[in-house]
Structure formats: C-alpha cells, structure tokens
Amino acid sequence: MERQALLPWRLAGIVGTLVLWEIAGRTLGDERLAAPTLVAVAAWDLIAHGPLVTELLGSLRQLLVGYGLACLVGMPLGAAMGRSRRCDVIVHPWLSMLVVTSAAALVPLFLVLFGSGLMFRMAIVFMASVWFITLTTYEGAKRIEARHLDVARSFGASPMQRFRYVLLPALYPYLLAGARIGLIHALRAMVMAEMFVLVGYGALIHQTGLDLSTAPLLALLVVLMTVSLGANAVLQRIGRVCAPWYENRRRAR
Amino acid sequence: MPHSKLIIEDISKTFRRDDGTQMPVLLNQSMEVADREFVALLGPSGCGKSTLLRIINGLVATDTGRVLLNGKDITGRPGEGCGMVFQSSDLLPWRTALGNVEFGLEVQGVGKADRQRVSRDLLRRVGLTEFEHAYPHQLSGGMQQRVGIARAFAINPEVLLMDEPFGALDVQTRDDMQVELLRLWEDNQKTVLFVTHGIEEALYLADRVMVFSPRPARVLKVFDIPFPRPRREEIKTEPLFLEMRREIGGLLRASREPALA
C-alpha cells in the first residue's frame, strides 16, 4: 500500500497505544506507571529546568568518541576481511565470539582495566558497536561482484581506481547500514555503562528511578528513545541523499 | 594479410577445477585480424571463446603465447587499446547511464567537460539522450546493453571486444540491436571481435566467421562472408545465407557428436 494510504493506520496505532497507556496509568497510579499526560509534563519540566539536556549532551559527546573509533576500526577491518581470505580466517573466530557477547558482561573486566572514568565508557561503547559495524561491512565486501571489478580492470583501472570507483560505492550502503546498527548498539551500551558507574544520562535515569513518581523516569526513557530514533533517521536520510541508486533499487523490487 | 591489426599467437589456457583436475580450455590458438575487420567467433556455449576474448583484453592471464596490437605486445595488459562489451552489459549500478559511459574516460583521467561531451554524443547515437540520468535498474535489458556499447565506444578503442553482448536479450530486441550495432560500426569502423553462439547473428554481422569446436576450443573452419556492406536485413533470407547457415550448423553438430557418444 502507498505510504499516504497507510498514514491513518499509523496514527491510529500511536493514538490507540497512548490511550491505553493513559487508562493503565490512571488505574495503577503514578507511583507505579505514570500516565502519558503526566510524563509529558515531567519531560517538559526536566528539559526546561532540570539537568536533562546537559547530561544528555555530555553523554552523547563521549558516545561519539567511542562510536567514531568503532567506525574507524570496524569499517576498514570488515572490508579487509571481506576482500582477503587470510584476514577473514584470522579475525573471524574472534568477531563471531565478540559479536554475541553482551557489553554488560564485559563491565567488570573493563572496570578493572580502565577504571570508572571516560576511558571505561568509551571502551564499552566501542566494544558494543565495533563488531556490528565490522560484520555489516564484511557482508557488503563479500558481496562485491567480480564482474564489476572486471569492468574496471578491463578499462585499465589501477588498484587505487578500482577501490575508489568500484569497492567504495559498492560498499556504501553497507557502511551506512553498519553505521546505523552500530549507533543503536552504542546508545544502548552508553546508558548501560553509565548506570554502573553512575554518571551522565544513565545516572540520571538511575536516580530518577528512586523518585516517588514514575513520571520523570518515563520522561527520561521517552527522550532517550526519541534521540535514538532521531539519530537513526538522520543517518538514513544521509544514505538516501548520498546513494540514491540504492534506495531506488530497493523500492523498484 | 600484410597489415594485421591484431595478432594472436599460440594462446593456450588450462583452468584448474576445484577438485584439482586440469581443464584445458584453449589449445595453441593463433589468428590474425585485419584493421577494421569484423570477426565473429562462433561456437557452442562454454567452449572457451569467451576466455580467449578475456585473454586478449588482459583480464585473464594466458599460459602460453602472446597478443600483439599494431605490433605491440599487450598480453595481460587491460586498457591498452581494447574496449570490451560484456555479456550482460555489467553496468555499474551506482552510476547513471551517462556516468557509466564516462567510466573509461574517467579512468584515463579525461576532464569532466570533455568526457561528458563525448558520452552525451554517444548516448544520442544509441538513442538514449533522455535517459542520461537514469540508473541501470531503471533501464530495459536492451537499453542497458546500448549503454554498455556506448561505454566501450567512448574510449575510442582500436579493437572492440564483444562477449555475447546480445545473448541475454529477447529475439526482437536482439535483432534491433544487431541493426543498431552495424549502423554504429559503419559510422566509426573499428576492428571487432564478436563472440556469439548464434549462427545467424555471426553471418549477418561479420566479415569473417571462425567456427570453434567444443572445449578445448580450436578453430574448425573459417568462413569469409561475401555479403556487401552496408548489410541489409533481407540477406538473412537469401539462398547463399541459408546455405552457409546450414553448413555451419552441420559443422557444429558434427563437432558435438563425439562428446555425446
């Protein structure tokens, strides 16, 4: 169905859920589950007067360092694994093990290794996202078609030109997909790590959880989800602008 | 032939199968092609004629022998005067039609204005002016192969190598493309090596048809095609055409028989 034809259903889904939540909230009381109307008020209050924005920005700044490093390491590593059999057999066992390891399980070890400061949070964010970025790039690099590389060679392209004109554009959609998956894992790991060492947005959630009312806590969660969705949408948008052939091709199928 | 454009000397190729056994594909093949000659390499699918074309282009390393273009050794060196049209056009999906035609010139470092001028002119000649911004997935199979041909013409190659370029198209489109290819070629005559398994296609297009045996490929017989240029489609029903068609068909069938027994 067309996007526009589905719009009323989309809205009905959101509104319906909010109504159910409101009823549940009023029945249970705000010390157990605050209703969305109360959550909205609490969110406004936290954004306008509380520490929400400062803590969030502080956390995101540190997240970007760990996540940025994960992209810088994961993308070339995944590409190298996808193009070189040797690199693949060396790295793959470790990649397979680490990608299924929960970042939370690494917290005790990382606390010992890095203490509880900036390094710790960066390391957790890095570990939580780098393997997904590597794996997605790897899948893309494996799927680069030999016939496209043959075309480039046939026209006399040097290895550097083949990288620039074939490998990079063919990898592009996978790099973006990896970046998006990685970012979501990075955001999750960030809050999780902060709750262990009680700093930043994670600490805010932890402390607010001790409040009598659940309204501010739920407000913090809603804001976090909105930020994650927003970041995801921005990356998706970048992908659509930079690789129109890919989006069009998917729609054509 | 005193002025051979392209000389192929003693080319052999053996591939190794996955189980380690050897599969000879080409055995001591030699041929000479004159300037502006249109030669069809005709043979059953998978006989090794495509491999020969890829060796000439330098995409596949040969085990023995060498390839000379204007007397210069170009063995194993792609991009030296040969332009290739690939079997299923193999356009780069992230480039528009125009971008694909520009590709070879971009690799050669030609400036943007120049390569766009050349590419637009070629797109016009293959009738795709309105589609220059279209991506390959938005084009039909015939249109894609037109872009593929324009891409090969764009670098103004001395030799045009065509690897079953119309094999994946439906019959009607294939016939149209043959007419169009001849029109392009007559405007800008190049030396052409055209790999095909269609007898009619080979007879209609070429000055000379080399008929290959099944793997390992060797030339069974060479036919000089007497029909005048520019070729008209009507020759396909002339008695001589039909007679040659029958003879080549018989030759190919006879060469297949031992394999069946």
Coordinates of C-alpha atoms in Angstrom, one line a residue:
Chain A
M1 CA 0.0 0.0 0.0
E2 CA 1.0 3.6 -0.5
R3 CA 2.7 5.5 2.3
Q4 CA -0.1 8.0 2.3
A5 CA -2.9 5.4 2.4
L6 CA -1.2 3.9 5.5
L7 CA -0.9 7.2 7.4
P8 CA -4.3 7.0 9.2
W9 CA -3.4 3.5 10.4
R10 CA 0.0 4.6 11.6
L11 CA -1.6 7.5 13.6
A12 CA -4.3 5.1 14.9
G13 CA -1.6 2.8 16.2
I14 CA 0.1 5.7 18.1
V15 CA -3.0 7.3 19.4
G16 CA -4.5 3.9 20.5
T17 CA -1.4 3.0 22.4
L18 CA -1.3 6.4 24.2
V19 CA -5.0 6.0 25.2
L20 CA -4.4 2.5 26.6
W21 CA -1.4 3.8 28.5
E22 CA -3.4 6.7 29.8
I23 CA -6.1 4.3 31.1
A24 CA -3.5 2.0 32.6
G25 CA -1.7 4.9 34.2
R26 CA -4.8 6.3 35.8
T27 CA -5.7 2.9 37.1
L28 CA -2.3 2.0 38.5
G29 CA -1.4 5.4 39.8
D30 CA 1.8 7.4 39.0
E31 CA 3.9 5.7 41.7
R32 CA 3.7 2.6 39.6
L33 CA 3.0 3.7 36.0
A34 CA 2.6 7.4 35.2
A35 CA 0.1 8.3 32.5
P36 CA 1.4 9.9 29.3
T37 CA -0.1 13.3 30.2
L38 CA 1.9 13.3 33.4
V39 CA 5.0 12.1 31.6
A40 CA 4.7 14.9 29.1
V41 CA 4.6 17.5 31.9
A42 CA 7.6 15.9 33.6
A43 CA 9.5 15.8 30.3
W44 CA 8.9 19.5 29.8
D45 CA 9.9 20.2 33.3
L46 CA 13.1 18.2 33.0
I47 CA 14.0 19.8 29.7
A48 CA 13.3 23.3 30.7
H49 CA 14.6 23.4 34.3
G50 CA 16.3 20.1 35.0
P51 CA 19.7 18.6 34.2
L52 CA 18.4 16.5 31.3
V53 CA 19.8 18.5 28.4
T54 CA 23.3 19.0 30.0
E55 CA 23.6 15.3 31.0
L56 CA 22.3 14.1 27.6
L57 CA 24.7 16.3 25.6
G58 CA 27.6 15.3 27.9
S59 CA 26.8 11.6 27.4
L60 CA 26.4 11.9 23.7
R61 CA 29.7 13.7 23.3
Q62 CA 31.5 10.8 24.9
L63 CA 29.5 8.3 23.0
L64 CA 30.6 9.9 19.7
V65 CA 34.2 9.3 20.6
G66 CA 33.8 5.6 21.2
Y67 CA 31.4 5.2 18.3
G68 CA 33.6 7.2 16.0
L69 CA 36.6 5.0 16.8
A70 CA 34.4 1.9 16.3
C71 CA 33.6 3.2 12.8
L72 CA 37.2 4.0 12.1
V73 CA 38.3 0.4 13.1
G74 CA 35.2 -1.6 12.1
M75 CA 34.8 -0.4 8.5
P76 CA 38.3 -1.0 7.2
L77 CA 38.5 -4.2 9.2
G78 CA 35.3 -5.5 7.8
A79 CA 36.3 -4.5 4.2
A80 CA 39.7 -6.2 4.6
M81 CA 38.0 -9.4 5.9
G82 CA 35.6 -9.4 3.0
R83 CA 38.3 -9.0 0.4
S84 CA 41.1 -11.1 1.9
R85 CA 40.6 -14.8 2.8
R86 CA 43.6 -14.7 5.1
C87 CA 42.4 -11.7 7.0
D88 CA 39.0 -13.4 7.3
V89 CA 40.3 -16.6 8.8
I90 CA 42.4 -14.7 11.3
V91 CA 39.8 -12.3 12.6
H92 CA 36.5 -14.2 12.0
P93 CA 36.6 -16.5 15.1
W94 CA 37.1 -13.5 17.4
L95 CA 34.5 -11.5 15.6
S96 CA 31.9 -14.3 15.9
M97 CA 32.6 -14.6 19.7
L98 CA 32.6 -10.9 20.5
V99 CA 29.6 -10.0 18.4
V100 CA 27.4 -12.3 20.6
T101 CA 29.0 -11.1 23.9
S102 CA 26.8 -8.7 25.8
A103 CA 28.6 -5.5 26.6
A104 CA 27.2 -5.7 30.2
A105 CA 29.2 -8.9 30.7
L106 CA 32.4 -7.0 29.9
V107 CA 31.7 -4.3 32.5
P108 CA 33.6 -5.9 35.5
L109 CA 36.6 -6.6 33.3
F110 CA 36.6 -3.1 31.8
L111 CA 36.3 -1.5 35.3
V112 CA 39.5 -3.3 36.3
L113 CA 41.2 -2.4 33.1
F114 CA 40.1 1.2 32.6
G115 CA 38.8 2.4 35.9
S116 CA 35.5 4.2 36.0
G117 CA 36.3 7.3 34.0
L118 CA 36.0 8.4 30.4
M119 CA 38.1 5.5 29.1
F120 CA 35.7 3.0 30.6
R121 CA 32.6 4.4 28.9
M122 CA 34.4 4.8 25.6
A123 CA 35.7 1.3 25.7
I124 CA 32.2 -0.1 26.5
V125 CA 30.6 1.9 23.7
F126 CA 33.4 0.9 21.3
M127 CA 33.1 -2.8 22.1
A128 CA 29.3 -2.7 21.9
S129 CA 29.3 -1.2 18.4
V130 CA 32.5 -2.1 16.6
W131 CA 31.7 -5.8 15.8
F132 CA 28.3 -5.0 14.3
I133 CA 29.9 -2.3 12.1
T134 CA 32.7 -4.8 11.1
L135 CA 30.2 -7.6 10.4
T136 CA 27.9 -5.5 8.2
T137 CA 30.8 -4.1 6.3
Y138 CA 32.2 -7.6 5.9
E139 CA 28.9 -8.8 4.4
G140 CA 29.0 -6.0 1.9
A141 CA 32.6 -6.6 1.0
K142 CA 31.9 -10.3 0.4
R143 CA 29.0 -9.3 -2.0
I144 CA 31.0 -7.0 -4.2
E145 CA 30.6 -8.5 -7.7
A146 CA 33.6 -9.8 -9.5
R147 CA 32.1 -8.7 -12.8
H148 CA 32.1 -5.0 -11.7
L149 CA 35.7 -5.3 -10.8
D150 CA 36.4 -6.9 -14.2
V151 CA 34.7 -4.0 -15.9
A152 CA 37.1 -1.6 -14.1
R153 CA 40.1 -3.7 -14.9
S154 CA 39.0 -4.0 -18.5
F155 CA 39.1 -0.3 -18.8
G156 CA 42.6 -0.2 -17.3
A157 CA 41.7 1.0 -13.8
S158 CA 44.6 0.9 -11.3
P159 CA 44.1 -0.9 -7.9
M160 CA 43.6 2.6 -6.4
Q161 CA 41.0 3.5 -9.0
R162 CA 39.2 0.1 -8.5
F163 CA 39.0 0.9 -4.8
R164 CA 37.6 4.4 -5.5
Y165 CA 35.3 3.6 -8.4
V166 CA 34.0 0.1 -7.5
L167 CA 34.8 -1.0 -4.0
L168 CA 33.8 2.2 -2.2
P169 CA 30.5 2.8 -4.0
A170 CA 29.5 -0.9 -3.8
L171 CA 30.2 -0.8 0.0
Y172 CA 28.5 2.4 0.6
P173 CA 25.0 1.1 1.5
Y174 CA 26.6 -1.4 3.9
L175 CA 28.8 1.2 5.5
L176 CA 25.7 3.2 6.2
A177 CA 23.7 0.2 7.5
G178 CA 26.6 -0.7 9.7
A179 CA 26.9 2.9 11.0
R180 CA 23.1 2.8 11.9
I181 CA 23.2 -0.6 13.6
G182 CA 26.4 0.4 15.4
L183 CA 24.9 3.7 16.6
I184 CA 21.9 1.9 18.1
H185 CA 24.1 -0.5 20.0
A186 CA 26.4 2.4 21.1
L187 CA 23.5 4.3 22.6
R188 CA 22.2 1.3 24.5
A189 CA 25.7 0.5 25.8
M190 CA 26.2 4.1 26.8
V191 CA 23.2 4.2 29.1
M192 CA 24.0 0.8 30.5
A193 CA 27.6 1.6 31.3
E194 CA 26.6 4.9 32.9
M195 CA 24.3 3.1 35.2
F196 CA 27.2 1.0 36.5
V197 CA 29.4 4.0 37.3
L198 CA 26.6 6.5 38.0
V199 CA 27.5 9.3 35.6
G200 CA 25.7 11.1 32.8
Y201 CA 22.3 10.2 31.5
G202 CA 22.5 6.7 32.9
A203 CA 23.0 8.1 36.4
L204 CA 20.1 10.5 35.9
I205 CA 17.8 7.5 35.0
H206 CA 19.1 5.6 38.0
Q207 CA 18.5 8.4 40.5
T208 CA 15.1 9.3 39.0
G209 CA 14.0 5.7 39.4
L210 CA 14.2 6.2 43.1
D211 CA 11.6 9.1 42.9
L212 CA 8.1 8.5 44.3
S213 CA 6.5 9.3 40.9
T214 CA 7.5 7.3 37.8
A215 CA 6.6 10.3 35.6
P216 CA 10.2 11.8 35.4
L217 CA 11.7 8.3 34.9
L218 CA 9.4 7.5 32.0
A219 CA 10.0 11.0 30.6
L220 CA 13.8 10.2 30.5
L221 CA 13.1 7.0 28.7
V222 CA 10.9 8.6 26.1
V223 CA 13.5 11.3 25.5
L224 CA 16.2 8.6 25.1
M225 CA 14.1 6.7 22.6
T226 CA 13.3 9.9 20.7
V227 CA 17.0 10.7 20.5
S228 CA 17.9 7.2 19.2
L229 CA 15.2 7.3 16.6
G230 CA 16.2 10.7 15.5
A231 CA 19.9 9.7 15.1
N232 CA 18.8 6.7 13.1
A233 CA 16.6 8.8 10.9
V234 CA 19.4 11.3 10.3
L235 CA 21.8 8.5 9.1
Q236 CA 19.0 7.1 6.9
R237 CA 18.5 10.4 5.4
I238 CA 22.2 10.8 4.7
G239 CA 22.1 7.4 3.0
R240 CA 19.2 8.4 0.8
V241 CA 20.8 11.6 -0.4
C242 CA 24.3 10.1 -1.0
A243 CA 23.2 6.7 -2.5
P244 CA 20.0 7.3 -4.5
W245 CA 20.6 4.4 -6.7
Y246 CA 20.4 2.0 -3.8
E247 CA 17.2 3.3 -2.3
N248 CA 15.6 3.5 -5.7
R249 CA 16.6 -0.1 -6.5
R250 CA 15.1 -1.3 -3.3
R251 CA 11.9 0.4 -4.0
A252 CA 11.8 -0.9 -7.5
R253 CA 11.9 -4.5 -6.3
Chain B
M1 CA 47.2 -10.2 -44.6
P2 CA 50.1 -7.7 -44.7
H3 CA 48.6 -5.2 -42.2
S4 CA 47.3 -7.3 -39.3
K5 CA 45.9 -5.1 -36.6
L6 CA 45.7 -7.8 -34.0
I7 CA 47.8 -10.9 -33.9
I8 CA 47.1 -13.7 -31.5
E9 CA 50.0 -16.1 -31.2
D10 CA 49.8 -19.6 -29.8
I11 CA 47.4 -18.9 -26.9
S12 CA 46.7 -21.9 -24.5
K13 CA 44.8 -21.9 -21.3
T14 CA 44.1 -24.6 -18.8
F15 CA 41.9 -24.0 -15.7
R16 CA 42.2 -26.0 -12.5
R17 CA 38.9 -27.3 -11.3
D18 CA 38.2 -27.2 -7.5
D19 CA 39.0 -30.9 -7.2
G20 CA 42.5 -30.2 -8.6
T21 CA 42.0 -31.8 -12.0
Q22 CA 43.0 -29.8 -15.1
M23 CA 40.5 -28.5 -17.6
P24 CA 42.1 -27.4 -20.9
V25 CA 40.1 -24.6 -22.4
L26 CA 42.2 -23.3 -25.3
L27 CA 44.9 -25.1 -27.2
N28 CA 47.6 -23.3 -29.2
Q29 CA 45.2 -20.8 -30.8
S30 CA 46.6 -18.3 -33.3
M31 CA 44.8 -15.8 -35.5
E32 CA 45.3 -12.5 -37.3
V33 CA 42.7 -9.8 -37.7
A34 CA 43.0 -7.0 -40.2
D35 CA 42.3 -3.4 -39.5
R36 CA 38.6 -2.6 -39.4
E37 CA 37.7 -6.2 -39.9
F38 CA 34.6 -7.6 -38.2
V39 CA 35.3 -11.1 -37.0
A40 CA 32.8 -13.4 -35.3
L41 CA 34.0 -16.2 -33.0
L42 CA 31.2 -18.7 -33.2
G43 CA 31.0 -21.8 -31.1
P44 CA 28.9 -23.7 -28.6
S45 CA 28.4 -22.1 -25.1
G46 CA 31.2 -22.7 -22.7
C47 CA 33.7 -23.8 -25.4
G48 CA 36.4 -21.2 -24.4
K49 CA 35.8 -18.4 -26.9
S50 CA 34.9 -16.0 -24.1
T51 CA 38.1 -17.0 -22.3
L52 CA 40.0 -16.2 -25.5
L53 CA 38.4 -12.7 -25.6
R54 CA 39.2 -12.1 -21.9
I55 CA 42.8 -13.2 -22.6
I56 CA 43.0 -10.7 -25.5
N57 CA 41.6 -8.0 -23.1
G58 CA 44.2 -8.9 -20.5
L59 CA 41.6 -9.9 -17.9
V60 CA 42.7 -13.5 -17.8
A61 CA 46.4 -14.5 -17.9
T62 CA 47.4 -16.8 -20.7
D63 CA 49.5 -19.9 -20.1
T64 CA 51.4 -19.5 -23.4
G65 CA 51.8 -17.2 -26.3
R66 CA 51.1 -13.5 -26.7
V67 CA 48.7 -10.9 -28.1
L68 CA 50.0 -8.1 -30.4
L69 CA 48.1 -4.9 -31.2
N70 CA 49.8 -2.9 -34.0
G71 CA 52.9 -5.0 -33.4
K72 CA 53.0 -4.1 -29.7
D73 CA 52.8 -6.8 -27.1
I74 CA 49.7 -6.1 -25.0
T75 CA 49.5 -9.6 -23.3
G76 CA 48.0 -9.3 -19.9
R77 CA 47.6 -5.6 -20.1
P78 CA 44.0 -4.4 -19.9
G79 CA 43.1 -0.9 -21.1
E80 CA 45.7 -0.9 -23.9
G81 CA 43.5 -0.1 -27.0
C82 CA 40.8 -2.7 -26.4
G83 CA 37.3 -1.9 -25.4
M84 CA 35.1 -4.6 -24.0
V85 CA 31.3 -5.0 -24.2
F86 CA 30.3 -7.5 -21.5
Q87 CA 27.8 -10.4 -21.7
S88 CA 25.1 -8.8 -19.5
S89 CA 26.3 -5.3 -20.0
D90 CA 27.6 -5.2 -16.4
L91 CA 26.9 -1.5 -15.9
L92 CA 27.9 -0.1 -12.5
P93 CA 24.6 0.2 -10.6
W94 CA 25.6 3.3 -8.7
R95 CA 26.3 5.3 -11.9
T96 CA 23.8 6.8 -14.2
A97 CA 23.7 6.0 -17.9
L98 CA 25.9 9.0 -18.5
G99 CA 28.2 8.1 -15.6
N100 CA 28.6 4.6 -17.0
V101 CA 29.6 5.8 -20.5
E102 CA 32.0 8.2 -18.9
F103 CA 33.7 5.5 -16.8
G104 CA 36.6 4.5 -19.2
L105 CA 37.4 8.2 -19.9
E106 CA 37.3 9.0 -16.1
V107 CA 39.8 6.1 -15.5
Q108 CA 42.0 7.6 -18.2
G109 CA 41.9 11.0 -16.4
V110 CA 40.0 12.9 -19.1
G111 CA 38.4 16.1 -17.8
K112 CA 34.8 16.2 -16.9
A113 CA 33.7 18.6 -19.7
D114 CA 35.4 16.5 -22.4
R115 CA 34.1 13.2 -21.2
Q116 CA 30.6 14.4 -20.8
R117 CA 30.7 15.8 -24.3
V118 CA 31.9 12.5 -25.8
S119 CA 29.5 10.5 -23.6
R120 CA 26.4 12.6 -24.4
D121 CA 27.2 12.3 -28.1
L122 CA 27.4 8.5 -27.8
L123 CA 24.2 8.3 -25.8
R124 CA 22.5 10.3 -28.5
R125 CA 23.8 7.9 -31.2
V126 CA 22.3 4.9 -29.3
G127 CA 19.1 6.8 -28.8
L128 CA 19.3 7.3 -25.0
T129 CA 19.6 11.0 -24.7
E130 CA 16.5 11.3 -22.5
F131 CA 17.9 8.5 -20.2
E132 CA 21.3 10.0 -19.4
H133 CA 20.3 10.5 -15.7
A134 CA 18.6 7.1 -15.4
Y135 CA 20.3 4.4 -13.2
P136 CA 20.8 0.9 -14.8
H137 CA 18.0 -0.7 -12.9
Q138 CA 15.6 1.8 -14.5
L139 CA 16.6 0.7 -18.0
S140 CA 15.4 -2.3 -20.0
G141 CA 17.9 -5.0 -20.9
G142 CA 18.3 -3.6 -24.5
M143 CA 18.9 -0.1 -23.2
Q144 CA 21.4 -1.4 -20.7
Q145 CA 23.4 -3.0 -23.4
R146 CA 23.2 0.1 -25.5
V147 CA 24.9 1.9 -22.6
G148 CA 27.4 -0.9 -22.4
I149 CA 28.2 -0.5 -26.1
A150 CA 28.4 3.3 -25.8
R151 CA 30.8 2.8 -22.8
A152 CA 33.1 0.7 -24.9
F153 CA 33.0 3.2 -27.9
A154 CA 33.7 6.1 -25.5
I155 CA 37.3 5.3 -25.1
N156 CA 37.6 5.1 -28.9
P157 CA 39.3 1.7 -28.7
E158 CA 41.4 0.3 -31.6
V159 CA 39.7 -3.1 -31.1
L160 CA 36.2 -3.7 -29.9
L161 CA 35.8 -7.0 -28.0
M162 CA 32.2 -8.1 -27.6
D163 CA 31.4 -11.1 -25.4
E164 CA 27.9 -12.4 -26.4
P165 CA 26.6 -8.9 -25.9
F166 CA 23.0 -9.8 -27.1
G167 CA 22.8 -13.3 -25.6
A168 CA 20.6 -12.2 -22.7
L169 CA 18.1 -10.3 -24.8
D170 CA 14.8 -11.4 -26.4
V171 CA 14.8 -12.2 -30.1
Q172 CA 13.1 -9.0 -31.2
T173 CA 15.5 -6.8 -29.2
R174 CA 18.4 -8.8 -30.3
D175 CA 17.6 -8.2 -34.0
D176 CA 17.1 -4.5 -33.4
M177 CA 20.5 -4.3 -31.5
Q178 CA 22.3 -6.0 -34.4
V179 CA 21.0 -3.4 -36.8
E180 CA 22.0 -0.7 -34.5
L181 CA 25.4 -2.1 -33.9
L182 CA 26.1 -2.2 -37.6
R183 CA 24.9 1.3 -38.0
L184 CA 27.3 2.5 -35.3
W185 CA 30.1 0.4 -36.7
E186 CA 29.6 1.7 -40.2
D187 CA 29.9 5.3 -38.8
N188 CA 33.0 4.5 -36.9
Q189 CA 34.6 1.4 -38.3
K190 CA 36.7 -0.5 -35.7
T191 CA 38.3 -3.9 -35.6
V192 CA 35.7 -6.1 -33.9
L193 CA 35.9 -9.5 -32.3
F194 CA 32.4 -10.6 -31.6
V195 CA 31.8 -13.8 -29.6
T196 CA 28.4 -15.5 -30.2
H197 CA 26.7 -18.8 -30.3
G198 CA 24.1 -17.6 -32.9
I199 CA 24.9 -18.7 -36.4
E200 CA 22.6 -16.1 -38.0
E201 CA 24.0 -13.3 -35.8
A202 CA 27.5 -14.2 -36.9
L203 CA 26.7 -14.4 -40.6
Y204 CA 24.7 -11.2 -40.5
L205 CA 27.3 -9.1 -38.7
A206 CA 30.7 -10.3 -39.6
D207 CA 33.2 -10.2 -42.5
R208 CA 34.7 -13.4 -41.3
V209 CA 33.3 -16.2 -39.1
M210 CA 35.6 -18.5 -37.2
V211 CA 33.8 -21.6 -36.1
F212 CA 35.1 -23.2 -32.8
S213 CA 34.9 -26.7 -31.6
P214 CA 33.6 -27.6 -28.1
R215 CA 36.2 -27.4 -25.2
P216 CA 39.1 -27.2 -25.6
A217 CA 38.3 -24.7 -28.3
R218 CA 40.1 -24.8 -31.6
V219 CA 39.0 -23.3 -35.0
L220 CA 37.2 -25.9 -37.1
K221 CA 36.8 -23.7 -40.1
V222 CA 36.9 -20.1 -41.2
F223 CA 34.2 -18.6 -43.5
D224 CA 34.6 -15.4 -45.5
I225 CA 31.2 -13.7 -45.6
P226 CA 30.6 -12.3 -49.1
F227 CA 27.6 -10.0 -48.4
P228 CA 28.1 -6.4 -49.3
R229 CA 28.2 -3.5 -46.8
P230 CA 26.1 -1.8 -45.6
R231 CA 24.3 -5.0 -44.7
R232 CA 20.6 -5.2 -45.1
E233 CA 18.4 -7.4 -43.0
E234 CA 17.0 -9.0 -46.2
I235 CA 20.2 -11.0 -46.7
K236 CA 19.0 -13.3 -43.9
T237 CA 16.6 -14.9 -46.4
E238 CA 18.9 -15.1 -49.4
P239 CA 19.8 -18.7 -50.6
L240 CA 23.5 -18.2 -50.0
F241 CA 22.9 -17.0 -46.4
L242 CA 20.7 -20.0 -45.7
E243 CA 23.2 -22.4 -47.4
M244 CA 26.1 -21.1 -45.2
R245 CA 23.8 -21.3 -42.2
R246 CA 23.1 -24.9 -42.9
E247 CA 26.8 -25.7 -43.5
I248 CA 27.9 -24.1 -40.2
G249 CA 25.1 -25.8 -38.3
G250 CA 26.2 -29.2 -39.6
L251 CA 29.8 -28.4 -38.7
L252 CA 28.8 -27.5 -35.1
R253 CA 26.6 -30.6 -34.8
A254 CA 29.3 -32.9 -36.1
S255 CA 31.8 -31.5 -33.7
R256 CA 29.5 -32.1 -30.8
E257 CA 28.8 -35.8 -31.6
P258 CA 31.9 -37.4 -30.1
A259 CA 31.1 -35.7 -26.8
L260 CA 27.6 -37.2 -26.8
A261 CA 28.8 -40.7 -27.6

